[in-house]
Tab-separated table of C-alpha atoms in Angstrom:
chain	number	residue	atom	x	y	z
Z	1	MET	CA	118.723	93.108	73.237
Z	2	HIS	CA	119.155	90.443	75.988
Z	3	TYR	CA	117.945	91.685	79.567
Z	4	GLN	CA	119.274	90.212	82.841
Z	5	LEU	CA	117.080	91.558	85.642
Z	6	TYR	CA	118.204	90.830	89.282
Z	7	TYR	CA	115.644	90.686	92.491
Z	8	TRP	CA	114.955	88.678	95.339
Z	9	THR	CA	113.905	85.302	94.738
Z	10	GLY	CA	110.551	84.624	97.007
Z	11	LEU	CA	108.510	87.715	96.234
Z	12	GLN	CA	107.347	90.229	93.774
Z	13	GLY	CA	108.221	93.279	95.689
Z	14	ARG	CA	109.442	96.055	93.238
Z	15	GLY	CA	111.400	93.682	90.679
Z	16	GLU	CA	107.764	92.893	89.639
Z	17	PHE	CA	107.242	96.233	87.876
Z	18	VAL	CA	109.791	95.540	86.021
Z	19	ARG	CA	108.735	91.991	85.257
Z	20	LEU	CA	105.504	92.825	83.929
Z	21	ALA	CA	106.953	95.342	81.621
Z	22	LEU	CA	109.684	92.546	80.126
Z	23	GLU	CA	106.825	90.399	79.946
Z	24	ASP	CA	104.588	92.468	78.199
Z	25	ALA	CA	107.067	93.189	75.905
Z	26	GLY	CA	107.823	89.472	74.869
Z	27	ALA	CA	111.300	90.638	75.993
Z	28	ASP	CA	114.258	88.278	76.205
Z	29	TYR	CA	115.166	88.183	79.837
Z	30	THR	CA	116.889	85.675	81.867
Z	31	ASP	CA	115.527	86.271	85.837
Z	32	VAL	CA	118.848	85.789	86.921
Z	33	THR	CA	118.417	84.854	91.185
Z	34	ARG	CA	115.899	82.385	90.038
Z	35	VAL	CA	118.684	80.475	88.193
Z	36	GLU	CA	121.803	81.324	90.698
Z	37	GLY	CA	120.511	82.388	93.664
Z	38	ASP	CA	120.337	85.540	95.916
Z	39	GLU	CA	123.810	85.679	96.436
Z	40	VAL	CA	124.648	86.526	92.783
Z	41	MET	CA	123.642	90.311	93.478
Z	42	ASN	CA	126.211	90.705	96.132
Z	43	ALA	CA	129.090	91.223	93.744
Z	44	PHE	CA	127.079	94.224	92.075
Z	45	LEU	CA	125.875	95.489	95.350
Z	46	GLU	CA	129.132	95.917	96.853
Z	47	GLY	CA	130.383	97.243	93.656
Z	48	HIS	CA	132.929	94.420	92.579
Z	49	GLN	CA	130.827	94.543	88.710
Z	50	ALA	CA	131.221	96.856	86.233
Z	51	GLY	CA	128.477	99.608	85.400
Z	52	ALA	CA	126.762	101.697	87.587
Z	53	GLN	CA	126.399	100.215	91.106
Z	54	PRO	CA	123.105	99.863	92.334
Z	55	PHE	CA	122.175	100.563	95.914
Z	56	ALA	CA	119.486	97.938	96.045
Z	57	PRO	CA	117.694	95.422	93.862
Z	58	PRO	CA	116.088	95.465	91.611
Z	59	PHE	CA	118.726	96.329	88.707
Z	60	LEU	CA	118.763	95.352	85.012
Z	61	LYS	CA	121.453	94.531	82.780
Z	62	ALA	CA	121.360	95.046	79.321
Z	63	GLY	CA	124.309	95.069	77.172
Z	64	LYS	CA	127.075	96.967	78.900
Z	65	THR	CA	124.793	99.143	80.469
Z	66	MET	CA	123.429	98.377	84.306
Z	67	VAL	CA	120.272	100.788	85.735
Z	68	ALA	CA	118.794	100.396	88.886
Z	69	GLN	CA	115.710	101.808	90.400
Z	70	VAL	CA	112.319	100.771	89.177
Z	71	ALA	CA	111.393	104.065	87.469
Z	72	ALA	CA	114.802	104.050	86.043
Z	73	ILE	CA	114.803	100.889	84.609
Z	74	LEU	CA	111.373	101.441	82.905
Z	75	HIS	CA	112.484	104.862	81.572
Z	76	PHE	CA	115.460	103.143	80.433
Z	77	ILE	CA	113.641	99.735	78.653
Z	78	GLY	CA	110.372	101.430	78.311
Z	79	GLN	CA	111.594	103.190	75.026
Z	80	GLN	CA	113.791	99.786	73.865
Z	81	LEU	CA	110.449	97.750	74.268
Z	82	LYS	CA	108.113	100.144	72.691
Z	83	LEU	CA	106.106	100.423	76.001
Z	84	VAL	CA	106.395	104.160	75.877
Z	85	PRO	CA	105.105	106.948	73.489
Z	86	GLU	CA	108.083	108.256	71.623
Z	87	SER	CA	107.119	112.128	72.249
Z	88	ASP	CA	109.732	113.417	74.930
Z	89	ALA	CA	107.031	115.129	76.583
Z	90	LEU	CA	105.193	111.717	77.311
Z	91	ARG	CA	107.994	109.939	78.166
Z	92	ILE	CA	108.463	112.318	80.883
Z	93	GLN	CA	105.103	112.365	82.108
Z	94	ALA	CA	105.467	108.760	82.032
Z	95	LEU	CA	108.520	109.115	84.172
Z	96	GLN	CA	106.729	111.581	86.556
Z	97	LEU	CA	103.689	109.319	86.689
Z	98	GLN	CA	105.765	106.206	87.666
Z	99	LEU	CA	107.532	108.129	90.301
Z	100	THR	CA	104.232	108.961	91.950
Z	101	ILE	CA	103.769	105.379	91.906
Z	102	THR	CA	106.945	104.510	93.698
Z	103	ASP	CA	106.065	107.398	96.100
Z	104	LEU	CA	102.835	105.498	96.926
Z	105	VAL	CA	104.710	101.835	96.973
Z	106	ALA	CA	107.201	103.406	99.635
Z	107	GLU	CA	104.517	104.423	101.606
Z	108	VAL	CA	102.754	101.086	101.523
Z	109	HIS	CA	106.101	99.410	102.344
Z	110	ASP	CA	106.350	101.976	105.379
Z	111	THR	CA	102.782	101.192	106.394
Z	112	HIS	CA	104.026	97.410	107.998
Z	113	HIS	CA	107.232	99.139	108.883
Z	114	PRO	CA	106.851	102.709	110.217
Z	115	ILE	CA	109.864	102.556	112.393
Z	116	ALA	CA	112.626	100.512	110.975
Z	117	THR	CA	113.158	98.479	107.525
Z	118	GLY	CA	115.207	96.202	109.844
Z	119	LEU	CA	112.755	95.069	112.035
Z	120	TYR	CA	109.943	92.596	111.777
Z	121	TYR	CA	106.411	93.745	111.542
Z	122	GLU	CA	105.659	92.213	114.825
Z	123	ASP	CA	108.008	94.421	116.594
Z	124	GLN	CA	106.117	97.464	115.028
Z	125	LYS	CA	102.705	96.404	114.781
Z	126	ALA	CA	101.125	99.176	117.017
Z	127	GLU	CA	102.867	101.990	114.956
Z	128	ALA	CA	101.809	100.059	111.753
Z	129	ALA	CA	98.380	100.133	112.817
Z	130	LYS	CA	98.279	103.598	113.130
Z	131	ARG	CA	100.136	104.109	110.204
Z	132	ALA	CA	97.513	101.801	107.970
Z	133	LYS	CA	94.701	104.020	109.180
Z	134	ASP	CA	96.175	107.025	107.784
Z	135	LEU	CA	97.112	105.442	104.488
Z	136	ARG	CA	93.617	103.854	104.171
Z	137	ASP	CA	91.380	107.079	104.968
Z	138	ASN	CA	93.888	109.650	103.601
Z	139	ARG	CA	96.656	108.795	101.527
Z	140	LEU	CA	95.030	105.981	99.486
Z	141	PRO	CA	92.185	108.331	98.308
Z	142	LYS	CA	94.288	111.071	97.690
Z	143	PHE	CA	97.029	108.937	95.381
Z	144	LEU	CA	94.277	106.672	93.726
Z	145	GLY	CA	92.012	109.575	93.280
Z	146	TYR	CA	94.836	111.641	91.431
Z	147	PHE	CA	95.182	108.422	89.143
Z	148	GLU	CA	92.002	108.247	88.262
Z	149	GLN	CA	91.609	112.089	87.712
Z	150	VAL	CA	94.328	111.636	85.054
Z	151	LEU	CA	93.198	108.557	83.366
Z	152	GLN	CA	90.110	110.187	82.670
Z	153	GLN	CA	91.278	113.313	81.168
Z	154	ALA	CA	93.610	111.040	79.011
Z	155	GLY	CA	90.439	109.667	77.913
Z	156	GLY	CA	89.770	106.767	80.158
Z	157	ILE	CA	91.595	103.805	78.700
Z	158	HIS	CA	95.246	104.369	78.928
Z	159	ILE	CA	97.057	106.938	81.628
Z	160	LEU	CA	99.015	108.097	78.882
Z	161	GLY	CA	96.154	107.805	76.183
Z	162	THR	CA	98.193	104.669	74.701
Z	163	HIS	CA	99.872	101.642	76.335
Z	164	SER	CA	102.581	101.929	78.167
Z	165	TYR	CA	104.358	100.780	81.135
Z	166	VAL	CA	102.221	102.989	83.457
Z	167	ASP	CA	99.164	101.292	82.481
Z	168	LEU	CA	101.368	98.001	83.352
Z	169	SER	CA	102.397	99.442	87.082
Z	170	LEU	CA	98.988	100.890	87.715
Z	171	PHE	CA	97.739	96.957	87.227
Z	172	GLN	CA	100.184	96.068	89.921
Z	173	LEU	CA	99.412	98.867	92.469
Z	174	ILE	CA	96.027	98.227	92.182
Z	175	SER	CA	96.173	94.236	92.526
Z	176	GLY	CA	98.738	94.549	95.474
Z	177	LEU	CA	96.571	97.029	97.156
Z	178	GLU	CA	93.436	94.872	96.976
Z	179	TYR	CA	95.712	91.925	98.012
Z	180	MET	CA	97.128	94.001	101.235
Z	181	PHE	CA	93.615	95.549	101.926
Z	182	PRO	CA	90.486	93.855	100.506
Z	183	LYS	CA	88.130	95.743	102.728
Z	184	ARG	CA	89.430	99.233	101.966
Z	185	MET	CA	89.571	98.506	98.297
Z	186	ALA	CA	85.944	97.501	97.887
Z	187	THR	CA	84.936	100.656	99.384
Z	188	LEU	CA	87.152	102.741	97.138
Z	189	SER	CA	86.830	101.020	93.975
Z	190	THR	CA	83.436	102.402	93.417
Z	191	ASP	CA	84.916	105.871	92.910
Z	192	LEU	CA	87.591	104.595	90.878
Z	193	PRO	CA	86.013	102.903	87.463
Z	194	GLY	CA	88.441	103.625	85.408
Z	195	LEU	CA	91.210	101.993	87.341
Z	196	LYS	CA	89.352	98.909	87.934
Z	197	ALA	CA	88.508	98.701	84.118
Z	198	LEU	CA	92.691	99.235	83.244
Z	199	GLN	CA	93.529	96.689	85.804
Z	200	GLN	CA	91.357	94.027	84.008
Z	201	ARG	CA	92.278	94.851	80.477
Z	202	VAL	CA	95.817	94.801	81.559
Z	203	ALA	CA	95.458	91.315	83.014
Z	204	GLU	CA	93.633	90.152	79.557
Z	205	ARG	CA	96.444	91.209	77.321
Z	206	PRO	CA	97.556	87.893	75.792
Z	207	ARG	CA	101.060	87.602	76.876
Z	208	ILE	CA	100.504	89.248	80.789
Z	209	ALA	CA	97.572	86.628	81.062
Z	210	ALA	CA	99.975	83.948	80.224
Z	211	TYR	CA	102.319	85.289	82.451
Z	212	LEU	CA	99.799	85.725	85.501
Z	213	ALA	CA	98.690	81.925	84.787
Z	214	SER	CA	102.675	80.750	84.963
Z	215	GLU	CA	104.768	79.429	87.689
Z	216	ARG	CA	106.642	82.829	87.117
Z	217	ARG	CA	104.590	84.952	88.856
Z	218	VAL	CA	104.904	84.156	92.446
Z	219	ALA	CA	101.580	84.815	94.353
Z	220	PHE	CA	101.657	88.145	96.937
Z	221	ASN	CA	102.836	86.929	99.955
Z	222	THR	CA	103.932	88.753	103.713
Z	223	ASN	CA	107.604	88.982	102.004
Z	224	GLY	CA	106.768	91.659	99.680
Z	225	ILE	CA	105.946	95.180	99.590
Z	226	PHE	CA	101.879	94.721	99.544
Z	227	ARG	CA	101.273	92.591	102.596
Z	228	HIS	CA	98.166	91.194	103.875
Z	229	TYR	CA	97.631	91.822	107.744
Z	230	PRO	CA	93.717	91.585	108.293
Z	231	GLU	CA	94.585	93.554	111.400
Z	232	LEU	CA	95.572	96.483	109.412
Z	233	ASP	CA	92.962	96.637	106.751
Z	234	ALA	CA	88.834	97.779	107.325
Z	235	THR	CA	86.363	99.242	105.090
U	1	MET	CA	114.036	129.037	77.465
U	2	HIS	CA	112.249	130.408	80.529
U	3	TYR	CA	111.424	128.344	83.331
U	4	GLN	CA	108.589	128.820	86.072
U	5	LEU	CA	109.026	126.794	89.401
U	6	TYR	CA	106.075	126.242	91.187
U	7	TYR	CA	107.176	125.105	95.144
U	8	TRP	CA	105.507	125.791	98.573
U	9	THR	CA	107.090	129.480	99.694
U	10	GLY	CA	108.601	129.793	102.959
U	11	LEU	CA	110.462	126.462	103.225
U	12	GLN	CA	113.755	124.755	100.966
U	13	GLY	CA	111.801	121.413	100.523
U	14	ARG	CA	112.008	119.281	97.839
U	15	GLY	CA	111.936	122.253	95.557
U	16	GLU	CA	115.480	123.238	96.841
U	17	PHE	CA	116.869	120.842	94.567
U	18	VAL	CA	115.441	121.622	91.456
U	19	ARG	CA	116.406	125.470	92.374
U	20	LEU	CA	119.936	124.529	92.999
U	21	ALA	CA	120.115	123.178	89.358
U	22	LEU	CA	118.226	126.600	87.794
U	23	GLU	CA	120.480	128.648	90.037
U	24	ASP	CA	123.832	126.646	89.125
U	25	ALA	CA	123.098	126.961	85.469
U	26	GLY	CA	122.632	130.466	85.504
U	27	ALA	CA	118.769	129.663	83.987
U	28	ASP	CA	116.116	132.067	83.490
U	29	TYR	CA	113.373	131.685	85.698
U	30	THR	CA	110.574	132.530	87.794
U	31	ASP	CA	109.970	130.901	91.281
U	32	VAL	CA	106.423	131.816	90.901
U	33	THR	CA	104.864	131.140	94.319
U	34	ARG	CA	107.053	134.097	95.634
U	35	VAL	CA	105.213	136.544	93.183
U	36	GLU	CA	101.593	135.032	93.018
U	37	GLY	CA	100.974	133.302	96.464
U	38	ASP	CA	101.140	129.661	97.394
U	39	GLU	CA	97.391	129.805	95.600
U	40	VAL	CA	98.519	129.926	92.523
U	41	MET	CA	99.481	126.128	92.586
U	42	ASN	CA	95.742	124.943	93.382
U	43	ALA	CA	94.260	125.282	89.584
U	44	PHE	CA	97.904	122.798	88.455
U	45	LEU	CA	97.121	120.500	91.232
U	46	GLU	CA	93.371	120.411	90.792
U	47	GLY	CA	93.980	119.406	87.330
U	48	HIS	CA	92.557	122.692	85.725
U	49	GLN	CA	95.483	123.449	83.738
U	50	ALA	CA	96.869	122.126	80.457
U	51	GLY	CA	99.634	119.617	80.606
U	52	ALA	CA	100.910	116.823	82.988
U	53	GLN	CA	98.985	117.092	85.991
U	54	PRO	CA	100.891	117.383	88.953
U	55	PHE	CA	100.418	115.121	92.391
U	56	ALA	CA	102.380	117.726	94.746
U	57	PRO	CA	104.904	120.557	94.370
U	58	PRO	CA	107.458	121.000	93.013
U	59	PHE	CA	106.645	120.914	89.333
U	60	LEU	CA	108.064	123.054	86.594
U	61	LYS	CA	106.847	124.579	83.481
U	62	ALA	CA	109.320	124.786	80.329
U	63	GLY	CA	107.417	126.410	77.971
U	64	LYS	CA	104.291	123.894	76.735
U	65	THR	CA	105.588	121.186	78.736
U	66	MET	CA	104.957	120.753	82.653
U	67	VAL	CA	106.557	118.260	84.806
U	68	ALA	CA	106.405	117.244	88.227
U	69	GLN	CA	108.509	115.007	90.714
U	70	VAL	CA	112.101	116.071	91.342
U	71	ALA	CA	113.627	113.633	89.722
U	72	ALA	CA	111.849	113.778	86.616
U	73	ILE	CA	112.628	117.462	86.603
U	74	LEU	CA	116.023	117.305	87.119
U	75	HIS	CA	116.273	114.271	84.105
U	76	PHE	CA	114.477	117.051	81.778
U	77	ILE	CA	116.040	120.258	82.842
U	78	GLY	CA	119.488	118.433	82.777
U	79	GLN	CA	119.994	118.002	79.391
U	80	GLN	CA	118.931	121.424	78.359
U	81	LEU	CA	120.847	123.070	81.001
U	82	LYS	CA	123.688	120.657	80.347
U	83	LEU	CA	124.138	119.456	84.174
U	84	VAL	CA	124.650	116.215	82.971
U	85	PRO	CA	126.829	114.121	80.970
U	86	GLU	CA	125.114	113.600	77.264
U	87	SER	CA	125.773	109.864	77.186
U	88	ASP	CA	122.517	108.086	77.308
U	89	ALA	CA	124.364	105.584	80.115
U	90	LEU	CA	125.666	108.371	82.228
U	91	ARG	CA	121.986	110.128	82.233
U	92	ILE	CA	119.938	107.223	83.309
U	93	GLN	CA	122.708	106.434	85.977
U	94	ALA	CA	122.394	110.230	86.550
U	95	LEU	CA	118.419	109.345	87.293
U	96	GLN	CA	119.133	106.253	89.550
U	97	LEU	CA	121.533	108.377	91.828
U	98	GLN	CA	118.982	111.179	92.006
U	99	LEU	CA	116.298	108.429	92.721
U	100	THR	CA	118.338	106.993	95.539
U	101	ILE	CA	118.763	110.633	96.866
U	102	THR	CA	115.030	110.934	96.491
U	103	ASP	CA	114.667	107.465	98.746
U	104	LEU	CA	116.762	108.968	101.307
U	105	VAL	CA	114.739	112.361	101.508
U	106	ALA	CA	111.564	110.243	101.708
U	107	GLU	CA	113.059	108.424	104.555
U	108	VAL	CA	114.273	111.846	105.976
U	109	HIS	CA	110.771	113.314	105.677
U	110	ASP	CA	109.251	109.856	107.627
U	111	THR	CA	111.566	110.503	110.592
U	112	HIS	CA	109.920	113.410	111.906
U	113	HIS	CA	106.695	111.834	110.646
U	114	PRO	CA	106.621	108.379	110.809
U	115	ILE	CA	102.433	107.666	111.478
U	116	ALA	CA	101.267	110.505	109.172
U	117	THR	CA	102.034	113.491	106.820
U	118	GLY	CA	98.783	115.216	108.122
U	119	LEU	CA	99.637	115.083	111.629
U	120	TYR	CA	101.681	117.136	113.527
U	121	TYR	CA	105.758	116.004	114.363
U	122	GLU	CA	104.061	116.550	118.054
U	123	ASP	CA	101.655	114.034	118.028
U	124	GLN	CA	104.089	111.482	116.672
U	125	LYS	CA	107.110	112.267	118.513
U	126	ALA	CA	107.551	108.946	120.601
U	127	GLU	CA	107.251	107.233	117.193
U	128	ALA	CA	109.823	109.620	115.717
U	129	ALA	CA	112.307	109.074	118.183
U	130	LYS	CA	112.391	105.555	117.373
U	131	ARG	CA	112.292	105.732	113.694
U	132	ALA	CA	115.148	108.562	114.570
U	133	LYS	CA	117.543	105.910	115.916
U	134	ASP	CA	117.181	104.025	113.297
U	135	LEU	CA	117.926	106.344	110.405
U	136	ARG	CA	120.961	107.509	112.435
U	137	ASP	CA	122.213	104.045	113.033
U	138	ASN	CA	121.186	101.842	110.058
U	139	ARG	CA	119.965	104.195	107.259
U	140	LEU	CA	122.517	107.127	106.903
U	141	PRO	CA	125.884	105.313	107.280
U	142	LYS	CA	124.040	102.477	104.505
U	143	PHE	CA	123.043	105.308	102.106
U	144	LEU	CA	125.811	107.813	102.581
U	145	GLY	CA	128.363	105.038	102.695
U	146	TYR	CA	127.022	104.298	99.292
U	147	PHE	CA	127.060	107.793	97.525
U	148	GLU	CA	130.888	107.877	98.933
U	149	GLN	CA	131.636	104.569	97.307
U	150	VAL	CA	130.153	105.324	94.146
U	151	LEU	CA	131.668	108.959	94.269
U	152	GLN	CA	135.194	107.169	94.897
U	153	GLN	CA	135.036	105.150	92.171
U	154	ALA	CA	133.777	107.624	89.640
U	155	GLY	CA	137.197	109.319	91.068
U	156	GLY	CA	136.128	111.140	93.951
U	157	ILE	CA	135.298	114.500	92.524
U	158	HIS	CA	132.183	114.375	90.669
U	159	ILE	CA	129.730	111.188	91.256
U	160	LEU	CA	129.375	111.158	87.422
U	161	GLY	CA	133.091	111.724	86.807
U	162	THR	CA	131.894	115.479	85.431
U	163	HIS	CA	130.013	118.005	87.133
U	164	SER	CA	125.902	117.209	87.016
U	165	TYR	CA	122.621	117.667	89.031
U	166	VAL	CA	123.275	115.145	91.328
U	167	ASP	CA	126.540	117.055	92.703
U	168	LEU	CA	124.300	119.947	93.577
U	169	SER	CA	121.484	117.470	95.229
U	170	LEU	CA	124.351	115.808	96.978
U	171	PHE	CA	125.303	119.081	98.494
U	172	GLN	CA	121.696	119.884	99.413
U	173	LEU	CA	121.741	116.440	100.953
U	174	ILE	CA	124.522	116.515	103.255
U	175	SER	CA	123.838	120.207	104.175
U	176	GLY	CA	120.517	119.345	104.906
U	177	LEU	CA	121.784	116.174	107.100
U	178	GLU	CA	124.309	118.423	108.997
U	179	TYR	CA	121.443	120.695	109.910
U	180	MET	CA	118.986	117.982	110.936
U	181	PHE	CA	121.440	115.690	112.503
U	182	PRO	CA	124.542	118.011	113.637
U	183	LYS	CA	126.053	115.048	116.406
U	184	ARG	CA	125.397	112.594	114.018
U	185	MET	CA	126.686	114.070	110.770
U	186	ALA	CA	129.648	114.854	112.688
U	187	THR	CA	130.481	111.604	113.691
U	188	LEU	CA	129.507	109.717	110.088
U	189	SER	CA	131.678	112.636	108.159
U	190	THR	CA	135.035	111.184	109.129
U	191	ASP	CA	133.975	108.177	106.759
U	192	LEU	CA	132.749	110.555	104.280
U	193	PRO	CA	135.807	112.400	102.754
U	194	GLY	CA	134.781	112.717	99.437
U	195	LEU	CA	131.208	113.639	99.846
U	196	LYS	CA	132.517	116.422	102.260
U	197	ALA	CA	134.984	117.912	99.489
U	198	LEU	CA	132.276	117.614	97.441
U	199	GLN	CA	129.838	119.739	99.324
U	200	GLN	CA	132.508	122.222	99.651
U	201	ARG	CA	133.348	122.517	95.829
U	202	VAL	CA	129.744	122.928	95.328
U	203	ALA	CA	129.231	125.686	97.918
U	204	GLU	CA	132.316	127.780	96.304
U	205	ARG	CA	130.749	127.588	92.441
U	206	PRO	CA	130.319	131.250	91.961
U	207	ARG	CA	126.336	131.007	90.793
U	208	ILE	CA	125.569	128.837	94.105
U	209	ALA	CA	127.897	131.045	96.503
U	210	ALA	CA	126.144	133.700	95.115
U	211	TYR	CA	122.700	132.231	95.361
U	212	LEU	CA	123.152	130.972	99.308
U	213	ALA	CA	124.865	134.177	99.858
U	214	SER	CA	121.227	135.798	98.507
U	215	GLU	CA	117.484	136.289	99.896
U	216	ARG	CA	116.582	133.633	97.670
U	217	ARG	CA	117.911	130.949	99.739
U	218	VAL	CA	115.305	130.629	102.572
U	219	ALA	CA	117.092	129.372	105.696
U	220	PHE	CA	116.785	125.531	106.948
U	221	ASN	CA	113.743	125.317	109.122
U	222	THR	CA	111.398	122.999	111.054
U	223	ASN	CA	108.678	123.540	108.125
U	224	GLY	CA	111.032	121.956	105.554
U	225	ILE	CA	111.924	118.140	104.880
U	226	PHE	CA	115.319	118.879	107.061
U	227	ARG	CA	114.223	119.325	110.580
U	228	HIS	CA	116.323	120.433	113.361
U	229	TYR	CA	114.628	118.947	116.306
U	230	PRO	CA	117.415	118.494	119.045
U	231	GLU	CA	115.889	115.161	120.304
U	232	LEU	CA	116.120	113.094	117.226
U	233	ASP	CA	119.733	113.725	117.167
U	234	ALA	CA	122.869	111.990	118.799
U	235	THR	CA	126.444	111.239	118.126
């Protein structure tokens, strides 16, 4: 199967969760906008192409199937790429965990855009400072503590007991949060030994290590979901 | 299969998307907290029960399987209750659409809680007013216009071309938004003829009509996701 991934160029964003799965599996894929430009997505977003119309990038074409929404894409390709256990119960648990990652990612986005997605961060800095404090103090410990607990109950190595796309997404989540909130994550990490070790193990997987060292891995930057604005960080 | 649904008593909230599916299918289910109280959820949320640990309600027990996250629950029970087409491509499209509903529901929640989930609305009213304006002017037309377009491209009757849990969730979404923003939705509805007709058809389905007329349907209120604060509405 050849996959065509569509996502904004120039940032990791939500597309990176899909890209990590494709890279880890050694899948045959094209990162279409990097070849053809972002404009190539318009016809899909406007409903002028065959297949399920996406609301927003990322979306993925696999043969005749078009699928959007990170968690739906990973649920779909996870089985094809053997990045999820075969049991139905574990596949649905993978989806549940991925959706909880999705929820936190949305909260992270809204931390720098608490008023309007369409406005610049600079236009909502005062509100962002308030929301960032809540994320740092309340939401991050709650979400990350949950993932740590589930990981430990699964044996501490893989969150589903065996390698899956959820481990890859947790790597991305922790890495993004460390870029965005280096001070806060340094404090929180002492209570997240399992997640920190998982992050390291994922980074050392041969295909992921090769990907991270390649030019295909865009650096974290302030156009993505995880944005480092020093004024939003604190221990 | 007997289902046990767990969700906060006293509000529709996210649990209602699951409840509508169970009711429409005539499923055998218990709304557990309405019998045993909200405290019964604590052992699950703290990871002291068997099965996948939920991060938050709603969650559903079906035999030995525990699943949380609305879209994952609906993906799981949709097949069992024949509330989704059997084709894999349409099942994944259903999931994709449900996740886009999930995104809008999260934005609706954050409209009255733009700074912190843990604070009262009264503590973030100024920010809520700004965010509500953006939701009314930009986000609602974008999301609802998307669903209208997908619905029309599927023939205008069912968003997947045949009845599914996504239709039920769209009914709930439109109904909730009409409660929350009566003025704004009156304006927008003229451009949403398909969604309005779908909403009406769902309300007239015999089991849904019976459910809506029963005491099991909690009225919309300002403890739920959709909250009517007149100061946040405008044409």
